[in-house]
């Protein structure tokens, strides 16, 4: 078969799926991604994958560790895949707790093997890097099976979010209603209709373009997790599955209120143009007015240079901010959200 970069569906994946995706009951195995290298001639990266099936019913794909330094999804999905009794399922749940396994093992956003940022690698490439081959497998083998996809993100080492479930504004009103219902069902404190500044290469668009339900999250950040944010993830996953009819409602926590907000336009994002020492001026969750200072950048190597202050360009609630004490030119410093109409 000749390569066709325009349509990756036409090229069979080089990733071997050892798990029988069509089987019934619970099973746990690996995606075997060829990775011949200096210290392993015929080596491979083995990505854990689980299936919990009791059909008929829809197929839901649950993904964690798309970015390796985001932990709620990874821990919640490891627990879910081990614990879930197929008798409680109506349909099929496919679970990958650490999609970019090399990144997850390194505690990094991107893969130490190839520098790959999984959520910028879609639809992937058959003959690409390890990261691109995994993305290509998801695109060609898993997305055609999935009625719904939940991709669990957090802020990672460089951002901190108010725990949020995320959807995008979609052109099809029916899909938008369906997505909003799933967003509310997840029951995170914040339900964010997020405008991506640059969505090229993301799993999100790959699913949305197929007309399938896509839900994501931003559950916390700072390169760690807390009992509270993990609980939001675990409860939200079960509510989402019950909402889709795939999980026995008796195993789903009670509904939880979600504050619906959105980020309508680039003015909601504040970024820095300097590298230096960050002085945050506003706490996460604070109400901010247009023109209000939200962050200041100091220059510790030039102690006589005045710091630079960055201001909100619109009114809103601070739902995300930069985490590390050091910041680089071009970093996202803050995100403001407004009530969803
Ligand atoms: Ca992420």
Coordinates of C-alpha atoms and ligand atoms in Angstrom, one line a residue:
X1 CA 0.0 0.0 0.0
X2 CA 1.5 3.4 -1.0
X3 CA 1.8 6.0 1.7
X4 CA -1.0 8.6 1.8
X5 CA -0.2 11.4 4.3
X6 CA -3.6 13.0 3.5
X7 CA -5.5 9.9 4.7
X8 CA -3.7 8.0 7.5
X9 CA -6.6 5.5 7.6
X10 CA -5.3 3.9 4.5
X11 CA -2.0 2.9 6.1
X12 CA -2.0 0.0 8.5
X13 CA -0.4 0.9 11.8
X14 CA 3.1 -0.5 12.7
X15 CA 2.0 -0.7 16.4
X16 CA 1.0 -4.2 17.4
X17 CA -2.0 -4.4 19.6
X18 CA -1.7 -7.5 21.7
X19 CA -5.1 -6.9 23.3
X20 CA -8.2 -8.4 21.5
X21 CA -10.3 -5.2 21.2
X22 CA -13.3 -7.2 20.1
X23 CA -13.3 -9.6 23.1
X24 CA -15.7 -9.6 26.0
X25 CA -15.0 -9.1 29.7
X26 CA -11.9 -7.5 31.2
X27 CA -8.4 -7.9 29.6
X28 CA -5.1 -6.1 30.0
X29 CA -2.2 -6.1 27.6
X30 CA 0.1 -3.8 25.6
X31 CA 0.5 -1.8 22.5
X32 CA 3.9 -2.7 21.2
X33 CA 5.6 0.2 19.4
X34 CA 8.8 -0.8 17.6
X35 CA 11.8 1.1 19.0
X36 CA 15.1 -0.3 17.8
X37 CA 17.9 1.6 19.4
X38 CA 21.4 1.5 20.6
X39 CA 20.7 -0.4 23.9
X40 CA 17.9 -2.6 22.5
X41 CA 18.4 -3.9 19.0
X42 CA 14.9 -5.3 18.5
X43 CA 13.4 -3.2 21.3
X44 CA 9.9 -1.8 21.7
X45 CA 7.9 0.7 23.8
X46 CA 5.1 -1.3 25.5
X47 CA 2.1 0.9 26.3
X48 CA -0.5 -0.6 28.7
X49 CA -4.1 -0.9 27.3
X50 CA -7.2 -2.4 28.9
X51 CA -10.6 -3.4 27.6
X52 CA -13.7 -3.9 29.8
X53 CA -16.5 -5.0 27.6
X54 CA -20.0 -6.4 28.1
X55 CA -21.9 -5.7 24.9
X56 CA -24.1 -4.5 23.3
X57 CA -23.6 -0.9 24.0
X58 CA -21.4 2.1 23.0
X59 CA -17.6 2.1 22.9
X60 CA -15.8 4.7 25.0
X61 CA -12.1 5.5 24.8
X62 CA -10.5 6.8 28.0
X63 CA -7.0 8.3 27.7
X64 CA -4.6 9.6 30.4
X65 CA -0.9 10.6 30.1
X66 CA -1.3 12.2 26.7
X67 CA 1.1 14.7 28.4
X68 CA 3.4 12.8 30.8
X69 CA 3.5 15.4 33.6
X70 CA -0.3 15.4 34.1
X71 CA -1.3 12.9 36.7
X72 CA -4.9 12.8 37.7
X73 CA -5.9 10.9 34.5
X74 CA -3.0 8.4 34.8
X75 CA -3.8 7.4 38.4
X76 CA -7.6 7.4 38.0
X77 CA -7.4 5.3 34.9
X78 CA -5.0 2.8 36.3
X79 CA -7.4 2.3 39.2
X80 CA -10.5 2.2 37.0
X81 CA -9.0 -0.4 34.6
X82 CA -8.1 -2.7 37.5
X83 CA -11.3 -2.3 39.5
X84 CA -14.1 -2.1 37.0
X85 CA -16.3 -5.3 36.9
X86 CA -17.4 -6.0 33.3
X87 CA -20.9 -6.9 34.8
X88 CA -21.3 -3.2 35.6
X89 CA -20.6 -2.2 32.0
X90 CA -23.1 -2.0 29.1
X91 CA -20.8 -1.6 26.1
X92 CA -17.0 -1.4 25.8
X93 CA -14.5 0.7 27.6
X94 CA -11.0 1.0 26.2
X95 CA -8.5 2.4 28.7
X96 CA -4.9 3.8 28.0
X97 CA -3.7 5.3 31.3
X98 CA -0.4 6.6 29.9
X99 CA -0.7 7.3 26.1
X100 CA 2.7 8.9 25.9
X101 CA 4.4 6.3 28.2
X102 CA 8.0 7.5 27.7
X103 CA 6.9 11.0 28.7
X104 CA 4.9 9.7 31.7
X105 CA 7.9 7.6 32.9
X106 CA 10.1 10.7 32.7
X107 CA 7.5 13.0 34.3
X108 CA 7.6 15.3 31.3
X109 CA 5.1 16.8 28.9
X110 CA 7.0 15.5 25.9
X111 CA 8.7 12.2 25.1
X112 CA 12.4 12.0 26.0
X113 CA 12.8 9.5 23.2
X114 CA 11.9 11.8 20.3
X115 CA 10.8 15.1 21.9
X116 CA 7.3 14.3 20.7
X117 CA 4.3 16.3 22.1
X118 CA 1.5 13.7 21.8
X119 CA -1.2 16.3 21.6
X120 CA 0.5 18.0 18.7
X121 CA 1.3 14.8 16.8
X122 CA -2.2 13.8 15.5
X123 CA -3.3 12.2 13.2
X124 CA 0.2 10.7 13.6
X125 CA 2.4 9.0 11.1
X126 CA 2.8 5.3 10.4
X127 CA 6.5 5.6 9.7
X128 CA 7.1 8.4 12.2
X129 CA 8.7 8.6 15.7
X130 CA 7.4 6.5 18.6
X131 CA 5.1 9.4 19.6
X132 CA 3.8 9.7 16.0
X133 CA 3.3 6.0 15.7
X134 CA 1.2 5.9 18.8
X135 CA -0.9 8.8 17.6
X136 CA -1.3 7.1 14.2
X137 CA -2.5 3.9 16.0
X138 CA -5.1 5.8 18.0
X139 CA -6.3 7.6 14.8
X140 CA -6.5 4.5 12.6
X141 CA -7.4 1.7 15.0
X142 CA -9.1 3.2 18.0
X143 CA -11.0 6.2 16.8
X144 CA -13.1 4.3 14.3
X145 CA -14.3 2.1 17.2
X146 CA -15.1 4.9 19.6
X147 CA -18.5 6.6 20.1
X148 CA -17.0 8.9 22.7
X149 CA -13.5 9.9 23.8
X150 CA -12.4 11.3 27.2
X151 CA -8.9 12.7 27.2
X152 CA -7.8 13.6 30.7
X153 CA -5.4 16.5 31.0
X154 CA -4.1 18.8 33.7
X155 CA -1.9 21.8 33.7
X156 CA 1.4 19.9 33.9
X157 CA 4.5 21.4 35.4
X158 CA 4.0 24.8 33.9
X159 CA 0.3 25.6 34.4
X160 CA -2.3 25.4 37.1
X161 CA -6.0 25.3 36.4
X162 CA -9.2 25.5 38.4
X163 CA -10.3 21.9 38.0
X164 CA -12.2 21.9 34.8
X165 CA -13.9 19.7 32.2
X166 CA -13.4 21.0 28.7
X167 CA -15.2 21.1 25.4
X168 CA -14.8 23.3 22.3
X169 CA -17.4 25.5 20.6
X170 CA -18.6 23.2 17.7
X171 CA -20.4 24.3 14.5
X172 CA -23.0 21.5 14.7
X173 CA -25.7 22.6 17.2
X174 CA -26.7 19.0 17.9
X175 CA -23.1 18.0 18.7
X176 CA -22.8 21.1 20.8
X177 CA -25.8 20.2 22.9
X178 CA -24.5 16.6 23.3
X179 CA -21.1 17.9 24.3
X180 CA -22.5 20.4 26.8
X181 CA -24.6 17.6 28.4
X182 CA -21.5 15.5 28.8
X183 CA -19.5 18.5 30.2
X184 CA -22.2 19.0 32.9
X185 CA -22.5 15.3 33.6
X186 CA -18.7 15.1 34.4
X187 CA -19.4 17.4 37.3
X188 CA -16.0 19.3 37.6
X189 CA -16.2 22.5 39.5
X190 CA -15.7 24.4 36.2
X191 CA -17.1 23.5 32.8
X192 CA -15.0 25.4 30.2
X193 CA -15.9 25.9 26.6
X194 CA -12.3 26.6 25.5
X195 CA -11.1 28.4 22.4
X196 CA -7.8 26.8 21.5
X197 CA -5.3 29.4 20.3
X198 CA -3.6 26.7 18.1
X199 CA -5.4 23.3 17.7
X200 CA -3.2 21.8 15.0
X201 CA -2.2 18.2 15.8
X202 CA -4.5 17.7 18.7
X203 CA -6.5 14.5 19.4
X204 CA -9.5 16.8 20.1
X205 CA -10.0 17.9 16.5
X206 CA -9.4 14.4 15.2
X207 CA -12.3 13.1 17.2
X208 CA -14.6 16.1 16.7
X209 CA -14.1 16.0 12.9
X210 CA -15.4 12.4 13.0
X211 CA -18.6 13.7 14.6
X212 CA -17.9 11.7 17.8
X213 CA -18.3 13.0 21.3
X214 CA -15.1 14.5 22.8
X215 CA -14.6 15.6 26.4
X216 CA -11.3 16.7 27.9
X217 CA -10.2 18.1 31.3
X218 CA -7.7 20.4 32.9
X219 CA -7.8 19.1 36.5
X220 CA -5.1 21.0 38.3
X221 CA -1.4 21.2 37.5
X222 CA 2.0 22.1 38.9
X223 CA 3.4 18.7 37.9
X224 CA 1.5 16.9 40.7
X225 CA -2.0 16.0 41.9
X226 CA -4.0 16.3 45.1
X227 CA -6.6 14.0 46.8
X228 CA -9.2 16.6 45.7
X229 CA -8.2 16.8 42.0
X230 CA -7.9 13.0 41.8
X231 CA -11.4 12.6 43.3
X232 CA -12.8 15.0 40.7
X233 CA -11.2 12.9 38.0
X234 CA -12.4 9.6 39.4
X235 CA -15.9 10.8 40.1
X236 CA -16.1 12.6 36.7
X237 CA -15.0 9.6 34.7
X238 CA -17.7 7.4 36.3
X239 CA -20.4 10.1 35.9
X240 CA -19.4 10.5 32.2
X241 CA -19.6 6.7 31.7
X242 CA -23.0 6.5 33.4
X243 CA -24.2 9.5 31.4
X244 CA -23.4 7.6 28.2
X245 CA -25.2 4.5 29.5
X246 CA -22.0 2.5 29.6
X247 CA -21.7 2.2 33.4
X248 CA -24.3 1.0 35.9
X249 CA -25.7 4.3 37.4
X250 CA -25.4 2.7 40.9
X251 CA -21.6 2.9 40.5
X252 CA -21.8 6.6 39.6
X253 CA -21.4 9.3 42.2
X254 CA -24.3 11.8 42.7
X255 CA -24.4 14.7 40.1
X256 CA -22.2 17.7 41.0
X257 CA -22.8 21.3 40.0
X258 CA -20.6 22.8 37.2
X259 CA -20.0 26.5 36.7
X260 CA -20.2 26.9 32.9
X261 CA -17.7 29.4 31.4
X262 CA -15.9 30.1 28.2
X263 CA -12.9 31.9 26.7
X264 CA -14.3 33.9 23.8
X265 CA -11.2 35.2 22.0
X266 CA -7.5 35.8 22.3
X267 CA -8.0 38.7 24.9
X268 CA -8.7 36.0 27.5
X269 CA -5.1 34.9 27.3
X270 CA -2.2 36.8 28.9
X271 CA 1.3 35.9 27.8
X272 CA 4.7 37.4 28.7
X273 CA 7.3 38.8 26.3
X274 CA 10.2 38.6 28.8
X275 CA 12.1 35.8 30.5
X276 CA 12.5 36.3 34.2
X277 CA 11.2 35.9 37.7
X278 CA 7.4 35.7 38.0
X279 CA 5.4 37.6 40.6
X280 CA 1.8 36.4 40.4
X281 CA -0.6 39.2 41.4
X282 CA -3.9 37.4 41.4
X283 CA -5.0 34.1 42.9
X284 CA -6.6 31.3 40.9
X285 CA -10.3 31.8 40.9
X286 CA -10.2 35.6 41.5
X287 CA -12.5 38.0 39.6
X288 CA -10.3 40.3 37.5
X289 CA -11.2 43.6 35.7
X290 CA -9.9 44.7 32.3
X291 CA -6.6 46.6 32.8
X292 CA -5.9 45.0 36.2
X293 CA -2.3 43.9 36.7
X294 CA -2.2 40.0 36.8
X295 CA 1.5 39.3 36.8
X296 CA 4.9 41.0 37.0
X297 CA 8.2 39.8 35.7
X298 CA 11.4 40.7 37.5
X299 CA 14.9 40.5 36.1
X300 CA 17.1 39.0 38.8
X301 CA 20.3 39.4 36.9
X302 CA 19.7 43.1 36.1
X303 CA 18.7 44.4 39.5
X304 CA 18.3 48.0 38.4
X305 CA 15.9 47.2 35.6
X306 CA 12.2 47.9 36.3
X307 CA 9.9 44.9 36.4
X308 CA 7.4 44.5 33.6
X309 CA 3.7 44.3 34.6
X310 CA 1.1 42.4 32.5
X311 CA -2.5 43.4 32.6
X312 CA -5.8 41.7 31.9
X313 CA -7.1 42.7 28.5
X314 CA -10.7 41.8 29.5
X315 CA -12.9 41.2 32.5
X316 CA -13.0 37.6 33.7
X317 CA -12.3 34.9 36.3
X318 CA -8.7 33.7 36.5
X319 CA -9.0 30.0 35.7
X320 CA -5.4 29.2 34.8
X321 CA -2.0 30.7 35.7
X322 CA 1.7 30.0 35.1
X323 CA 3.2 27.9 37.8
X324 CA 7.0 27.9 38.0
X325 CA 8.7 30.8 39.6
X326 CA 10.7 31.3 36.4
X327 CA 9.0 32.4 33.2
X328 CA 10.2 32.5 29.6
X329 CA 9.2 34.9 26.8
X330 CA 6.1 33.6 25.2
X331 CA 4.8 31.7 28.2
X332 CA 1.1 31.7 29.0
X333 CA 0.8 33.7 32.3
X334 CA -2.9 33.7 32.9
X335 CA -6.2 32.7 31.3
X336 CA -9.5 34.5 32.0
X337 CA -12.9 33.0 31.5
X338 CA -16.3 34.5 31.3
X339 CA -19.8 33.1 32.1
X340 CA -21.0 30.9 29.3
X341 CA -24.1 32.5 27.7
Ligands
LIG1 CA1 -2.2 18.8 28.7

